[in-house]
Tab-separated table of C-alpha atoms in Angstrom:
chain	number	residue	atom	x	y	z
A	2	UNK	CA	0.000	0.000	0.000
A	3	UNK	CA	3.076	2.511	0.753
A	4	UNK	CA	4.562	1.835	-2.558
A	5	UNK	CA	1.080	2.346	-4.520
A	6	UNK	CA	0.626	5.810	-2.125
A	7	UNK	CA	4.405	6.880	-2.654
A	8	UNK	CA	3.820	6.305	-6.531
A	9	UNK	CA	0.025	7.811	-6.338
A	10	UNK	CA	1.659	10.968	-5.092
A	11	UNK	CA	4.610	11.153	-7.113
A	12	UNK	CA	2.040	10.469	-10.526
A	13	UNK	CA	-0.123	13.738	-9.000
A	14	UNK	CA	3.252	15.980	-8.441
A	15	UNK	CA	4.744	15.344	-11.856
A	16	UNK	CA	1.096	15.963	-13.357
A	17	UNK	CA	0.943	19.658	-12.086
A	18	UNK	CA	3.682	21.113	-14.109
A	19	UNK	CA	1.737	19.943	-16.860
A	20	UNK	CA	-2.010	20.932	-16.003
A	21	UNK	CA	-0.388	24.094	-15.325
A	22	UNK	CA	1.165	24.538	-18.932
A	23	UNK	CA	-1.993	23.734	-20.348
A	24	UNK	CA	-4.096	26.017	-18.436
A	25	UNK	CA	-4.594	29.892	-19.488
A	26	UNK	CA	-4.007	32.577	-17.037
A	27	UNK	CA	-6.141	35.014	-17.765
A	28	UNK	CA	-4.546	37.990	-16.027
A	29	UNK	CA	-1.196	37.631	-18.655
A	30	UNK	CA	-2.176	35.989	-21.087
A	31	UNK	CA	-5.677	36.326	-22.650
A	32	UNK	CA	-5.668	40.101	-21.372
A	33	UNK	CA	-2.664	42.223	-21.558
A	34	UNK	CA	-2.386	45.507	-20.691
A	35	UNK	CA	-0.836	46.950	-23.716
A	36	UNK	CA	-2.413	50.774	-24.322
A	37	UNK	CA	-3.430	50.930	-20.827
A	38	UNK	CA	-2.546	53.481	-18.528
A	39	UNK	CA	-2.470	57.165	-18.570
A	40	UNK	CA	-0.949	59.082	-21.032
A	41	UNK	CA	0.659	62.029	-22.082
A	42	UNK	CA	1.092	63.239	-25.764
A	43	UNK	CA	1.101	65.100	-28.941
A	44	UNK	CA	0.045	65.271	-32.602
A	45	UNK	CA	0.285	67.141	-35.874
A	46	UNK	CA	-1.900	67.368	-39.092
A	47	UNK	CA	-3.513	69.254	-41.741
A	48	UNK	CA	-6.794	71.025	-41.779
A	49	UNK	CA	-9.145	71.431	-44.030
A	50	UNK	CA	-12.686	72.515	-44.259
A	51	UNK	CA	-15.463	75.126	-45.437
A	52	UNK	CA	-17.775	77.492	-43.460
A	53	UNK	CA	-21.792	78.468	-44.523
A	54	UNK	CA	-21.129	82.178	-44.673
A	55	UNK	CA	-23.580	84.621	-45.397
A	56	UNK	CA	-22.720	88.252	-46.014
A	57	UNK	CA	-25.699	91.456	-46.648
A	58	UNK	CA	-24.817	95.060	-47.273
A	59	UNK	CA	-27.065	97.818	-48.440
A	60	UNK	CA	-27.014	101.340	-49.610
A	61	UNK	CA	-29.100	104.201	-47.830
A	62	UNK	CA	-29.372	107.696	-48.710
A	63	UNK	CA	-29.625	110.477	-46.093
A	64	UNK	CA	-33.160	110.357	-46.220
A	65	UNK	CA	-33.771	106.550	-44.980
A	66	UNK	CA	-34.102	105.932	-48.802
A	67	UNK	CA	-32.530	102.263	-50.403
A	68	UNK	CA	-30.095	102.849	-52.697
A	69	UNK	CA	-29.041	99.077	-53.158
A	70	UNK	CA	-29.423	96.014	-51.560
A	71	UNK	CA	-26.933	92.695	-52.205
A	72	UNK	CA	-26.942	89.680	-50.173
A	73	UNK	CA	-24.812	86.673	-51.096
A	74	UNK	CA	-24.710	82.890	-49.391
A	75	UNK	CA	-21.388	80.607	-50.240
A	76	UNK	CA	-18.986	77.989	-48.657
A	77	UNK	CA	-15.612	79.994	-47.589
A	78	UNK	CA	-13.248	77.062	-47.997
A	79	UNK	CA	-10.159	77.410	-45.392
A	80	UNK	CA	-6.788	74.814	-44.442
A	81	UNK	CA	-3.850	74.894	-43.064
A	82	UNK	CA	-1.674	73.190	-40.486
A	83	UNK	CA	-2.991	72.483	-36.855
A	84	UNK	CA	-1.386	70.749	-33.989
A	85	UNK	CA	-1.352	70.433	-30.138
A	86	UNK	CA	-0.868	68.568	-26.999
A	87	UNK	CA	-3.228	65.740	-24.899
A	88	UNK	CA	-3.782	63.978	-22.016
A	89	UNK	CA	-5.746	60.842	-21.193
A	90	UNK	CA	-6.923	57.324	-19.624
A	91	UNK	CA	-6.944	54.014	-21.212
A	92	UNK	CA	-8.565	50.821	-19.749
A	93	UNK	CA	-8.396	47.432	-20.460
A	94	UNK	CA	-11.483	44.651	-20.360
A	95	UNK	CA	-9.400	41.919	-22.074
A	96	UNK	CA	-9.100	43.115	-26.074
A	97	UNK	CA	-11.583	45.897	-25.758
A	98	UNK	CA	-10.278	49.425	-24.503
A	99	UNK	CA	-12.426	52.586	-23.121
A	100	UNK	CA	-10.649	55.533	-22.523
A	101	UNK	CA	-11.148	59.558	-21.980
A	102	UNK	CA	-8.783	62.594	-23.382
A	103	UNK	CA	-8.386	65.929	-23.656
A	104	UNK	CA	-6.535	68.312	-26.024
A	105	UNK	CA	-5.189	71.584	-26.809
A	106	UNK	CA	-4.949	72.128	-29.967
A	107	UNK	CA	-3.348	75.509	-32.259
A	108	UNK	CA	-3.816	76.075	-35.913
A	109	UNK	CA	-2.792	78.457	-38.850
A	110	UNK	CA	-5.970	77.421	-40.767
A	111	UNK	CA	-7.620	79.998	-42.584
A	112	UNK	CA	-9.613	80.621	-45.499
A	113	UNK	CA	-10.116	83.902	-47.908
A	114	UNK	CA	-12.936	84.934	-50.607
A	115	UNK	CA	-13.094	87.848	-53.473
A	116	UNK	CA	-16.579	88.752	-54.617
A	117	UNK	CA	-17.542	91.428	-57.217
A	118	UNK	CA	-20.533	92.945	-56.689
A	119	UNK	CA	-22.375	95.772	-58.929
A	120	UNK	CA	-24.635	98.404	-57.406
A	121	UNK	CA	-27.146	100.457	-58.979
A	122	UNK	CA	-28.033	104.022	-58.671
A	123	UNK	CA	-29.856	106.710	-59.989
A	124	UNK	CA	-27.492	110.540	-61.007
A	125	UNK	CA	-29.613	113.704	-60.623
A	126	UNK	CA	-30.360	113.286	-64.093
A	127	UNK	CA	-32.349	110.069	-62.623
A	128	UNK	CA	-30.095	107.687	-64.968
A	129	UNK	CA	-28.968	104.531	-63.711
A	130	UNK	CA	-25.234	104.629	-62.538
A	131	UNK	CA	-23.274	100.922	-62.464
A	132	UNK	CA	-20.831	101.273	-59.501
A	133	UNK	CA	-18.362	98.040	-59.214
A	134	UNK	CA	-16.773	97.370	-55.918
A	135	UNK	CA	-15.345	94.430	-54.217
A	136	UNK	CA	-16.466	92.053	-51.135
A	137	UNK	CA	-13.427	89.953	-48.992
A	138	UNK	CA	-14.789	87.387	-46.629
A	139	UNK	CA	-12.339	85.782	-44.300
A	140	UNK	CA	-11.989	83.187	-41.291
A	141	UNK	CA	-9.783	81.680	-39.398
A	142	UNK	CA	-8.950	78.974	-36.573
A	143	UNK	CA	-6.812	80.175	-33.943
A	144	UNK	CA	-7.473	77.260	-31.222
A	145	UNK	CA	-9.429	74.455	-29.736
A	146	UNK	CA	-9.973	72.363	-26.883
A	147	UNK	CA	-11.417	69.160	-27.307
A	148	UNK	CA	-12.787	66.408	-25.069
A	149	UNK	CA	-14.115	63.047	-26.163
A	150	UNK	CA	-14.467	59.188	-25.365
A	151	UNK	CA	-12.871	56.547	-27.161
A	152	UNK	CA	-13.691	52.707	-27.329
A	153	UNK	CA	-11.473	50.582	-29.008
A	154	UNK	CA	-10.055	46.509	-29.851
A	155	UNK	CA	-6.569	45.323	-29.235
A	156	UNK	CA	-5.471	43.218	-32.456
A	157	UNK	CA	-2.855	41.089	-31.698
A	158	UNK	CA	-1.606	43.293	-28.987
A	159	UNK	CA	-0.423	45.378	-31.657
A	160	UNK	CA	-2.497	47.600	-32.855
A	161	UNK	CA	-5.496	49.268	-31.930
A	162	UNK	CA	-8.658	50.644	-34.023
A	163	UNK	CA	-10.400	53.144	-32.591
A	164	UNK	CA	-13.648	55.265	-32.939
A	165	UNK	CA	-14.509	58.562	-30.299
A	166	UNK	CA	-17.250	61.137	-29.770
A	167	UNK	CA	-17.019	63.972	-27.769
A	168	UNK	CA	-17.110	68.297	-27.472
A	169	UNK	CA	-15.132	70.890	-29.222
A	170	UNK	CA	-14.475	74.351	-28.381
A	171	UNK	CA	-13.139	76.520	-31.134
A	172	UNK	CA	-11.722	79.937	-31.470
A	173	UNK	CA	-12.675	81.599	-35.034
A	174	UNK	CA	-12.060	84.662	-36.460
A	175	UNK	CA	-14.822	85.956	-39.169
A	176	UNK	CA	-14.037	89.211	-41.184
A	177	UNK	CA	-16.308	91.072	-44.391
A	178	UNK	CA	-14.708	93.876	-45.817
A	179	UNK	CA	-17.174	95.848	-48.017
A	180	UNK	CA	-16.234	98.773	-50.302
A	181	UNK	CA	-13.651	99.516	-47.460
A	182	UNK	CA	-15.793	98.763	-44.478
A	183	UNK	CA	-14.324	95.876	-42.825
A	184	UNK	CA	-16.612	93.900	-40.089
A	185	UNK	CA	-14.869	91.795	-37.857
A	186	UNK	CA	-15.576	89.407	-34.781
A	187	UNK	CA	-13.449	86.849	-32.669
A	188	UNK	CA	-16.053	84.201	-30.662
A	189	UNK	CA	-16.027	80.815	-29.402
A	190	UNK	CA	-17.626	77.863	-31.076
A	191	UNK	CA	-19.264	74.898	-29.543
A	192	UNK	CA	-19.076	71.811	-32.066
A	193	UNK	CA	-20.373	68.402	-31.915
A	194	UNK	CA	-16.643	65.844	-32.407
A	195	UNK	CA	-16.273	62.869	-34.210
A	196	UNK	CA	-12.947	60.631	-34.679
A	197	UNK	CA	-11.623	57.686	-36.097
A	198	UNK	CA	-7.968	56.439	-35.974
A	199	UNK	CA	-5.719	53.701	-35.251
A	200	UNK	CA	-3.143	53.395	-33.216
A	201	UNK	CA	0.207	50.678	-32.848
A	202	UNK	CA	2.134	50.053	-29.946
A	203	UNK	CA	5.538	51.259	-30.833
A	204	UNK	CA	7.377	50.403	-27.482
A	205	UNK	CA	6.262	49.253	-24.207
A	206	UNK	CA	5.296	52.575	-23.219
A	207	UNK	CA	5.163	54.481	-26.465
A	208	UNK	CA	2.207	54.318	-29.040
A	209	UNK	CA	1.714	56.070	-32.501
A	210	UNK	CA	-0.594	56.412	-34.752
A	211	UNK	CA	-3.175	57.710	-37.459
A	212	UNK	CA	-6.443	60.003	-36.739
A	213	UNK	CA	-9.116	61.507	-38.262
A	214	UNK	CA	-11.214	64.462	-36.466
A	215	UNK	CA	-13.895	66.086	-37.938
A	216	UNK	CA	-16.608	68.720	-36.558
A	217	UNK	CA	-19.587	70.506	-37.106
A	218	UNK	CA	-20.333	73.876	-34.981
A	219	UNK	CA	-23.192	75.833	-35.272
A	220	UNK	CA	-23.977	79.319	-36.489
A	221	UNK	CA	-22.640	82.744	-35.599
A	222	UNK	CA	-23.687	86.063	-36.615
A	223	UNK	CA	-21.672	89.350	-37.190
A	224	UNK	CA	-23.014	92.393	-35.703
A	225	UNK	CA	-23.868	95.319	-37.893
A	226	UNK	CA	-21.616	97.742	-38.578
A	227	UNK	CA	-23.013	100.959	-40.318
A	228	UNK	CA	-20.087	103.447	-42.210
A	229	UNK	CA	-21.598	107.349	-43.111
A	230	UNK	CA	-20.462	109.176	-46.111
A	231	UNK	CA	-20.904	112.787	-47.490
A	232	UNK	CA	-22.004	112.939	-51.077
A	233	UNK	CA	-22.805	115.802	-52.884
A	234	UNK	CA	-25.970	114.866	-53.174
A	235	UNK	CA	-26.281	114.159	-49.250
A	236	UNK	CA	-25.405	111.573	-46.982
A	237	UNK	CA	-24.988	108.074	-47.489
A	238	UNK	CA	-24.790	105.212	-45.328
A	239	UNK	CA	-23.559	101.693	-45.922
A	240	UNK	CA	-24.257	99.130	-43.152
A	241	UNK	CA	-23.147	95.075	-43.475
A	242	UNK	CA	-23.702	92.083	-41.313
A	243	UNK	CA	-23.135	88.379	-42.254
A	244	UNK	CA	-22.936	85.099	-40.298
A	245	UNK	CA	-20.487	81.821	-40.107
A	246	UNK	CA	-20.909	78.077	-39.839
A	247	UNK	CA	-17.878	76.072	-39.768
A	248	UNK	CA	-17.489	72.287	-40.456
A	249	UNK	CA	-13.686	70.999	-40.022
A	250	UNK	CA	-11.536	68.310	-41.104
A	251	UNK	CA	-8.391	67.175	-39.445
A	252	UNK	CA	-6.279	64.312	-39.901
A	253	UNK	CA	-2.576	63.919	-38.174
A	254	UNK	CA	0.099	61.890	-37.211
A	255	UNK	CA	-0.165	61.532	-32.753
A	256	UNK	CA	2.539	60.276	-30.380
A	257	UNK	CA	1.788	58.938	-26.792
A	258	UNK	CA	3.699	58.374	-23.711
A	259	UNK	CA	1.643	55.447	-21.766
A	260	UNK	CA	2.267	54.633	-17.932
């Protein structure tokens, strides 16, 4: 009975190396923690996009009269380069990741826009006078923050796909310059975020990668602005207003620094 016992219990111990081999462990091996952790990094890209501008001017005489009216709608196209810094929180739950971010983002993207207009008026001799004169619309992205989820899969514990929604805040500038009077306003937009991107784990603790981030804010109005002339027939005054709505594109090239 020893000897069966003895070789009972030697059979068991040289069995658990093996059953041990054979079984997963879950913690290292069927969930690594590869893009988890917080992080701290960068990215650089291009810009592009266009902007639902409207622009209206008129013509009064001193007497409250309308000399002209003109009133034009187009997409002011804009680009340019646009970069920043971010921070951020990955987790793990096995090859799925959910994480939050934040970044601060600076551009040189701006956009321009000629436009010939012709107004119509009447001489003392009440015949029509053509008067040609030029319009220049302009915007441009100084800034943004941005905040946004992300939910992504870990392929191969290599690379990771990603999509995220989340809030911009953009600085624009909006300009008309009409016949000389130029009508300008800096304001904040709030925009709805969307991205897509993928990122590849470079190093332990360093991940780069490809993104896409688009926008959509919604619409602004200039203020009018009113410019009085003597003629000598009288006074004149010419008064403009418009209004913005700008959709962006962005796609860059980001760097991260994961603990």
């Amino acid at each position: 009975m020893k000897k069966v016992s003895l070789l009972a219990i030697l059979a068991t111990a040289a069995s658990i190396p093996a059953a041990m081999a054979q079984t997963p462990v879950a913690s290292s091996a069927n969930c690594p923690k590869a893009f988890q952790g917080f992080h701290l990094g960068g990215n650089i890209g291009y810009g592009v996009g266009r902007g639902d501008q409207k622009a209206f001017f008129r013509t009064t005489n001193n007497n409250g009269g309308l000399v002209d009216s003109n009133f034009s709608k187009n997409n002011l196209g804009f680009n340019g380069v646009d970069g920043g810094i971010g921070v951020g929180y990955t987790h793990r739950f096995c090859n799925w990741a959910l994480g939050i971010a934040f970044d601060a983002n600076w551009a040189s993207t701006d956009g321009k826009r000629n436009n010939r207009h012709t107004e119509v008026t009447l001489n003392d001799a009440n015949q029509e006078v053509r008067n040609t004169f030029l319009s220049t619309e302009k915007a441009k992205l100084r800034n943004s923050l941005q905040l946004y989820g992300r939910a992504g899969y870990v392929l191969a514990n290599m690379v990771m796909p990603f999509v995220g929604l989340g809030w911009d805040n953009s600085s624009w500038k909006q300009s008309l310059t009409v016949d000389g009077l130029r009508n300008s306003k800096s304001t904040r937009y709030n925009a709805f975020l969307w991205k897509a991107g993928v990122d590849f784990l470079a190093t332990k603790h360093v991940v780069v990668g490809l993104e896409y981030t688009g926008t959509s804010a919604g619409k602004k109005s200039l203020h009018r602005k009113t410019r009085h002339a003597a003629t000598a027939a009288g006074g004149v005054d010419l008064t403009t207003a418009g209004s913005f709505k700008p959709q962006y594109n962005k796609f860059a090239l980001t760097a991260k620094l994961v603990y």
